[in-house]
CSV table of C-alpha atoms in Angstrom, one decimal:
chain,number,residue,atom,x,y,z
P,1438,UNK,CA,-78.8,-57.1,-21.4
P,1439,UNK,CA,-80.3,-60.9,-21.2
P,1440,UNK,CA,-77.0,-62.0,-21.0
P,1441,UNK,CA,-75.8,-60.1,-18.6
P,1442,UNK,CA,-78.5,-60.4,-15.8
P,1443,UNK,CA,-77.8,-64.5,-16.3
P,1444,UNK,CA,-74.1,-63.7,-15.2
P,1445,UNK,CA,-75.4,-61.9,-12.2
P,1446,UNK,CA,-77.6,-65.3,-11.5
P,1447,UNK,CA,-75.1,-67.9,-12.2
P,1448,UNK,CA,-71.8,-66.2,-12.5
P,1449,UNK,CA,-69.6,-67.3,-15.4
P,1450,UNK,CA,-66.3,-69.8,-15.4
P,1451,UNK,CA,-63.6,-66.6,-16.1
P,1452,UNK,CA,-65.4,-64.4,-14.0
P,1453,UNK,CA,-64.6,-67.0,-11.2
P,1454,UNK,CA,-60.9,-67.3,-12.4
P,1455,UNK,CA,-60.3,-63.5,-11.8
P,1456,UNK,CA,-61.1,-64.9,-7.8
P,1457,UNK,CA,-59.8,-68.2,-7.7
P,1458,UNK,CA,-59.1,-68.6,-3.8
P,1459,UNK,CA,-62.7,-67.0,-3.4
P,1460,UNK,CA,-65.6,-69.3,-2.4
P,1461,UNK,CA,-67.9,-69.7,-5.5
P,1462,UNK,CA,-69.4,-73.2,-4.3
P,1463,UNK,CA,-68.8,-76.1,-2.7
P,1464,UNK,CA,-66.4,-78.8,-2.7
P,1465,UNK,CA,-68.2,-82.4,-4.2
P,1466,UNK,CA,-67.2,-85.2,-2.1
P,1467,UNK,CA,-68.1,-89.2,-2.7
P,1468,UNK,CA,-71.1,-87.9,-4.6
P,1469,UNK,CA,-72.4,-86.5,-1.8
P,1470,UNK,CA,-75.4,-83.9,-2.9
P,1471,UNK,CA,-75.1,-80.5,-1.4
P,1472,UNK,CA,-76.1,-77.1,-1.3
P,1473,UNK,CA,-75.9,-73.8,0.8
P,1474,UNK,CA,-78.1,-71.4,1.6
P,1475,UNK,CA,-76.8,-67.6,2.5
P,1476,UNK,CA,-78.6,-65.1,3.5
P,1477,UNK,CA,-77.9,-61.0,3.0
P,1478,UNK,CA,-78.9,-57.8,3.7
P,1479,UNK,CA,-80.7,-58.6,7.2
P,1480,UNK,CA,-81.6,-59.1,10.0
P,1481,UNK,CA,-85.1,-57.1,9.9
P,1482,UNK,CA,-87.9,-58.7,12.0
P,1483,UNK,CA,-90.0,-58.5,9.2
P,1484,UNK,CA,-87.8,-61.5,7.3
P,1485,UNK,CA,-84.8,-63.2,9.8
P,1486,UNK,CA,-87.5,-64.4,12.3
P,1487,UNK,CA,-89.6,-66.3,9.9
P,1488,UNK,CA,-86.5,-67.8,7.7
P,1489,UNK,CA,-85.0,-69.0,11.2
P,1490,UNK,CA,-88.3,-70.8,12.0
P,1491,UNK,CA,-88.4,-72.2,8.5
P,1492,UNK,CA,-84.9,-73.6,8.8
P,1493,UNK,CA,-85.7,-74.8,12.2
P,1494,UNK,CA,-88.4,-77.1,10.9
P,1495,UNK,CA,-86.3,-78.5,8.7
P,1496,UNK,CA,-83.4,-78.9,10.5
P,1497,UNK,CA,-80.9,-76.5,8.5
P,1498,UNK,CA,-78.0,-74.7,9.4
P,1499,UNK,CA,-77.4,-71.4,7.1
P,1500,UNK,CA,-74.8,-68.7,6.3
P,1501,UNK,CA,-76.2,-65.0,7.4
P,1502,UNK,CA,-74.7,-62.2,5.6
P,1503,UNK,CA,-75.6,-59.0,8.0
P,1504,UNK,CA,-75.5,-55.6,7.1
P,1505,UNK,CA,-74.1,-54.0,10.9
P,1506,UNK,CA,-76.3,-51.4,11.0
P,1507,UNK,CA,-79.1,-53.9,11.3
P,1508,UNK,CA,-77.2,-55.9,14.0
P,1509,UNK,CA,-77.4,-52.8,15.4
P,1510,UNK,CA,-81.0,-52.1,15.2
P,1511,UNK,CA,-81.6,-55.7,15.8
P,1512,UNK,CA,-79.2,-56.9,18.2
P,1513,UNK,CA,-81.7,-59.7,19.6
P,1514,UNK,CA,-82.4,-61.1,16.1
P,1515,UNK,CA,-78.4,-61.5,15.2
P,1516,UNK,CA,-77.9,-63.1,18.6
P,1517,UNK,CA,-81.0,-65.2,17.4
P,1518,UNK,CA,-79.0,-66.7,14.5
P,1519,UNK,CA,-75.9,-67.0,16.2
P,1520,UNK,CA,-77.8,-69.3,19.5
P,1521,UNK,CA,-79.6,-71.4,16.7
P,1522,UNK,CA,-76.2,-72.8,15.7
P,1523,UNK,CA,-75.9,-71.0,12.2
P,1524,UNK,CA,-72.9,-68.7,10.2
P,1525,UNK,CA,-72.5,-65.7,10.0
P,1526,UNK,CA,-70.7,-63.1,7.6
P,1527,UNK,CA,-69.8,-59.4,7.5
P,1528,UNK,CA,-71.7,-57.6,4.5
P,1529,UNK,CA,-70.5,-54.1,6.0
P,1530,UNK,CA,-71.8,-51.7,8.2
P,1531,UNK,CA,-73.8,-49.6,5.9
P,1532,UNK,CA,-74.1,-52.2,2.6
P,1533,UNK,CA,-71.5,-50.2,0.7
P,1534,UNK,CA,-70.4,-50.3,-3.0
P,1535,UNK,CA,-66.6,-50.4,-3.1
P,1536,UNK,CA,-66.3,-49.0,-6.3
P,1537,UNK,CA,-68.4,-45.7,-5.5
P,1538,UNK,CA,-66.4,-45.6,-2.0
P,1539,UNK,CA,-62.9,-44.4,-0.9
P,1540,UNK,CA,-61.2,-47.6,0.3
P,1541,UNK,CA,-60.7,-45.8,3.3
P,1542,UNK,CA,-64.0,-45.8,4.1
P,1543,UNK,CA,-65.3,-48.9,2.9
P,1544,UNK,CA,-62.5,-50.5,5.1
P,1545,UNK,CA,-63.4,-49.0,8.2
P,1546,UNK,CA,-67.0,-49.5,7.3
P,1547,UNK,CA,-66.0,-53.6,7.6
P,1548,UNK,CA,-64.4,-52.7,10.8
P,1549,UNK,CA,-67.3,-50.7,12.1
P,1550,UNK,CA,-69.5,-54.4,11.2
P,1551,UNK,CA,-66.9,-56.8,12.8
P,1552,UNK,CA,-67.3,-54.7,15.9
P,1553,UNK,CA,-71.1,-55.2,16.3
P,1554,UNK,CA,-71.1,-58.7,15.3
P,1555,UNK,CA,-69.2,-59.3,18.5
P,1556,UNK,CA,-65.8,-60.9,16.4
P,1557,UNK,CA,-68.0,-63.5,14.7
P,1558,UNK,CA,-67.9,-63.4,11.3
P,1559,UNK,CA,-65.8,-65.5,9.5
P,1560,UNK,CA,-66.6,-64.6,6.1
P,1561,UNK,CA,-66.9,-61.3,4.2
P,1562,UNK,CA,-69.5,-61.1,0.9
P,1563,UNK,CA,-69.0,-57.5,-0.9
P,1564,UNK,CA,-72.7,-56.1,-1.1
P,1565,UNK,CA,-73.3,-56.8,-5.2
P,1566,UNK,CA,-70.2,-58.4,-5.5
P,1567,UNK,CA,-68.6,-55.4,-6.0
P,1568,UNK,CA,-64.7,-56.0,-5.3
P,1569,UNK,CA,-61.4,-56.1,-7.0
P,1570,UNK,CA,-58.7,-59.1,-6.5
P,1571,UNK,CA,-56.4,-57.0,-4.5
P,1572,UNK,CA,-58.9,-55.3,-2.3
P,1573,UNK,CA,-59.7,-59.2,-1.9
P,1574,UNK,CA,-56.8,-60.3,-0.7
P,1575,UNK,CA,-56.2,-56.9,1.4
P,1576,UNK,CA,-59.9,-58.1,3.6
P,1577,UNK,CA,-59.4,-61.4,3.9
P,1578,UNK,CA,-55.1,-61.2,5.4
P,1579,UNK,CA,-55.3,-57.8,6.7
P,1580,UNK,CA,-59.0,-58.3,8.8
P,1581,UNK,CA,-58.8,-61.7,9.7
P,1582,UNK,CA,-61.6,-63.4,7.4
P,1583,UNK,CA,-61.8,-66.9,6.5
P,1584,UNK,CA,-62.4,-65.9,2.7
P,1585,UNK,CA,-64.8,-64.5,0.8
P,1586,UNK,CA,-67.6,-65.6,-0.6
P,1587,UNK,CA,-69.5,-64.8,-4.2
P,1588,UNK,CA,-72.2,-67.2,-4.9
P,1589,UNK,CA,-73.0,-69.9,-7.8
P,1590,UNK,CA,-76.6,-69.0,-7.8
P,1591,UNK,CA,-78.2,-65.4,-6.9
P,1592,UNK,CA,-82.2,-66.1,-8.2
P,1593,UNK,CA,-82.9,-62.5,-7.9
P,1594,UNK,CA,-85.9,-62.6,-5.2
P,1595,UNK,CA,-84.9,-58.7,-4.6
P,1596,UNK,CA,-86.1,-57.8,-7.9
P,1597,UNK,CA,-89.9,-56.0,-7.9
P,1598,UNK,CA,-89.8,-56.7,-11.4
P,1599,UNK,CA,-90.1,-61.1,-10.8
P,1600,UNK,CA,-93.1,-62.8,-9.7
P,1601,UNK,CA,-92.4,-65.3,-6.3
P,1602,UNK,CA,-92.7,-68.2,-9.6
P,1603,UNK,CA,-89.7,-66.4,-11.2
P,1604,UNK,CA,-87.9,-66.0,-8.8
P,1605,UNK,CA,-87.8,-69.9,-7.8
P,1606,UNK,CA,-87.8,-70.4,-11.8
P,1607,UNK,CA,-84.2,-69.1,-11.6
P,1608,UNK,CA,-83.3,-71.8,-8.5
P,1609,UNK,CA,-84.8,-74.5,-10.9
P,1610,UNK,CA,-82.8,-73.4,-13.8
P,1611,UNK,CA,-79.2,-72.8,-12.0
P,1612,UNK,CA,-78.9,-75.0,-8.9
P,1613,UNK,CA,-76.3,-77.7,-9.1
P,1614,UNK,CA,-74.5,-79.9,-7.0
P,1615,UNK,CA,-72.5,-77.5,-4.7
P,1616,UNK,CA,-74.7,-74.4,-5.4
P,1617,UNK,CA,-74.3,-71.2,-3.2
P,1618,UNK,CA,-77.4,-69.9,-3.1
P,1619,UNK,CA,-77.9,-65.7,-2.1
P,1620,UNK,CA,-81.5,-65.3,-0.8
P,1621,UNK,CA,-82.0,-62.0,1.2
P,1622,UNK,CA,-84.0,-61.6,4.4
P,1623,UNK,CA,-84.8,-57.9,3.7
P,1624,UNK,CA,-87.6,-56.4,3.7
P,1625,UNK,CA,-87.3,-55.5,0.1
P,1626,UNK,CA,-87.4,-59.7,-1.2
P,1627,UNK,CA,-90.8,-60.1,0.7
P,1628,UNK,CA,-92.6,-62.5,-0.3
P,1629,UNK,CA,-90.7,-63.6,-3.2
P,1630,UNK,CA,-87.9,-64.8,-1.2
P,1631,UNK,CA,-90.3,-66.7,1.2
P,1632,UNK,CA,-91.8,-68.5,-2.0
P,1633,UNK,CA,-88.2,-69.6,-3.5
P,1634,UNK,CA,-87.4,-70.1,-0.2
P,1635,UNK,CA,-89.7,-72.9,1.0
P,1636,UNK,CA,-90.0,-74.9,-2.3
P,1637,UNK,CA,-86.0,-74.7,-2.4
P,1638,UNK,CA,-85.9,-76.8,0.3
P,1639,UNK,CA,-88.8,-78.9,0.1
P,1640,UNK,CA,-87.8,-79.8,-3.9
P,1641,UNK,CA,-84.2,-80.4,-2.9
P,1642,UNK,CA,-84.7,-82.2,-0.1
P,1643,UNK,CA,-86.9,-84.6,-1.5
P,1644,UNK,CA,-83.9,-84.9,-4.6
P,1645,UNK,CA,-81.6,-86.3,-1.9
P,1646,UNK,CA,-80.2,-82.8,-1.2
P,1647,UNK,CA,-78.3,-81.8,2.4
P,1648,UNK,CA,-78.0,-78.3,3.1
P,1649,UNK,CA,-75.4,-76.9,4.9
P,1650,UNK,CA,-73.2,-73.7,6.2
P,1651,UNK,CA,-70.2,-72.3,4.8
């Protein structure tokens, strides 16, 4: 079981072969030190707000993965992200699991997001990864998508289970050069994501670190 939950936090090399035109990290260029920062499952007001001010102070442009049904509820928070010059993604409407929903459904669901997000998306991350290599490439020719996008670190700051230290424990232990990092501004992460959050960026800036969107 040990084993497993580390493949959800750093996915392993033949897991990324099954999607090889996916995004899993970032190119390395002239030793250049980089790192991204995604965030899914929002926007709430109790979360998006506050990691928008935090990236403001430090002068950071993101990658927002939104549920629709939030942009729906929240329709001044998404336009929030989108005026402060950052990314954003379509994590479907309703945060579906593909393999628990006809693809008929799950594809309109995507559809349903676009639609609220106005056209802006130019990415698509399958809520828990949850995807097959066909239904891959069906999203990403057949709706328009730049790609999609796993992740190279997920630090688990949704989990009730981790202390705010554990969760940033995880960061410590995975990040590399060229890390994709899934945070989640959802209620559910609370105050664990805000921990890993803020020393994420203060210990990786200070190691030389750029952050930047997909």
């Amino acid at each position: 079981m040990a084993r497993f939950m580390n493949w959800i936090i750093q996915p392993p090399a033949f897991v990324r072969w099954i999607f090889p035109n996916s995004i899993w990290r970032l190119p390395q260029h002239n030793g250049e030190k980089t790192i991204a920062l995604t965030f899914d499952d929002g926007p709430v007001p109790e979360q998006t707000p506050w990691v928008l001010d935090l990236l403001d102070r430090h002068g950071i442009k993101a990658t927002f993965f939104c549920v629709g049904d939030n942009v729906r509820k929240y329709p001044e928070i998404f336009d929030e992200i989108v005026r402060r010059g950052h990314t954003v993604g379509n994590h479907t409407f309703n945060h579906l699991q593909l393999f628990k929903t006809p693809w008929k459904m799950y594809s309109d669901n995507i559809d349903l997001c676009s639609q609220v997000e106005k056209g802006l998306a130019t990415y698509f991350r399958a809520p828990h990864g949850h995807i097959t290599p066909w239904k891959a490439y069906n999203i990403t020719h057949d709706k328009g998508f730049r790609n999609i996008v796993f992740w190279d670190v997920m630090p688990k700051d949704y989990d009730n289970r981790l202390k705010p230290d554990e969760v940033f424990a995880n960061v410590r232990k995975y990040v590399r050069n060229g890390s994709i990092i899934v945070f989640h501004d959802s209620i559910k992460a609370g105050d664990r994501m805000r921990f890993a959050l803020e020393r994420t960026i203060e210990e990786y800036k200070a190691e030389g670190y750029s952050f930047v969107a997909l």
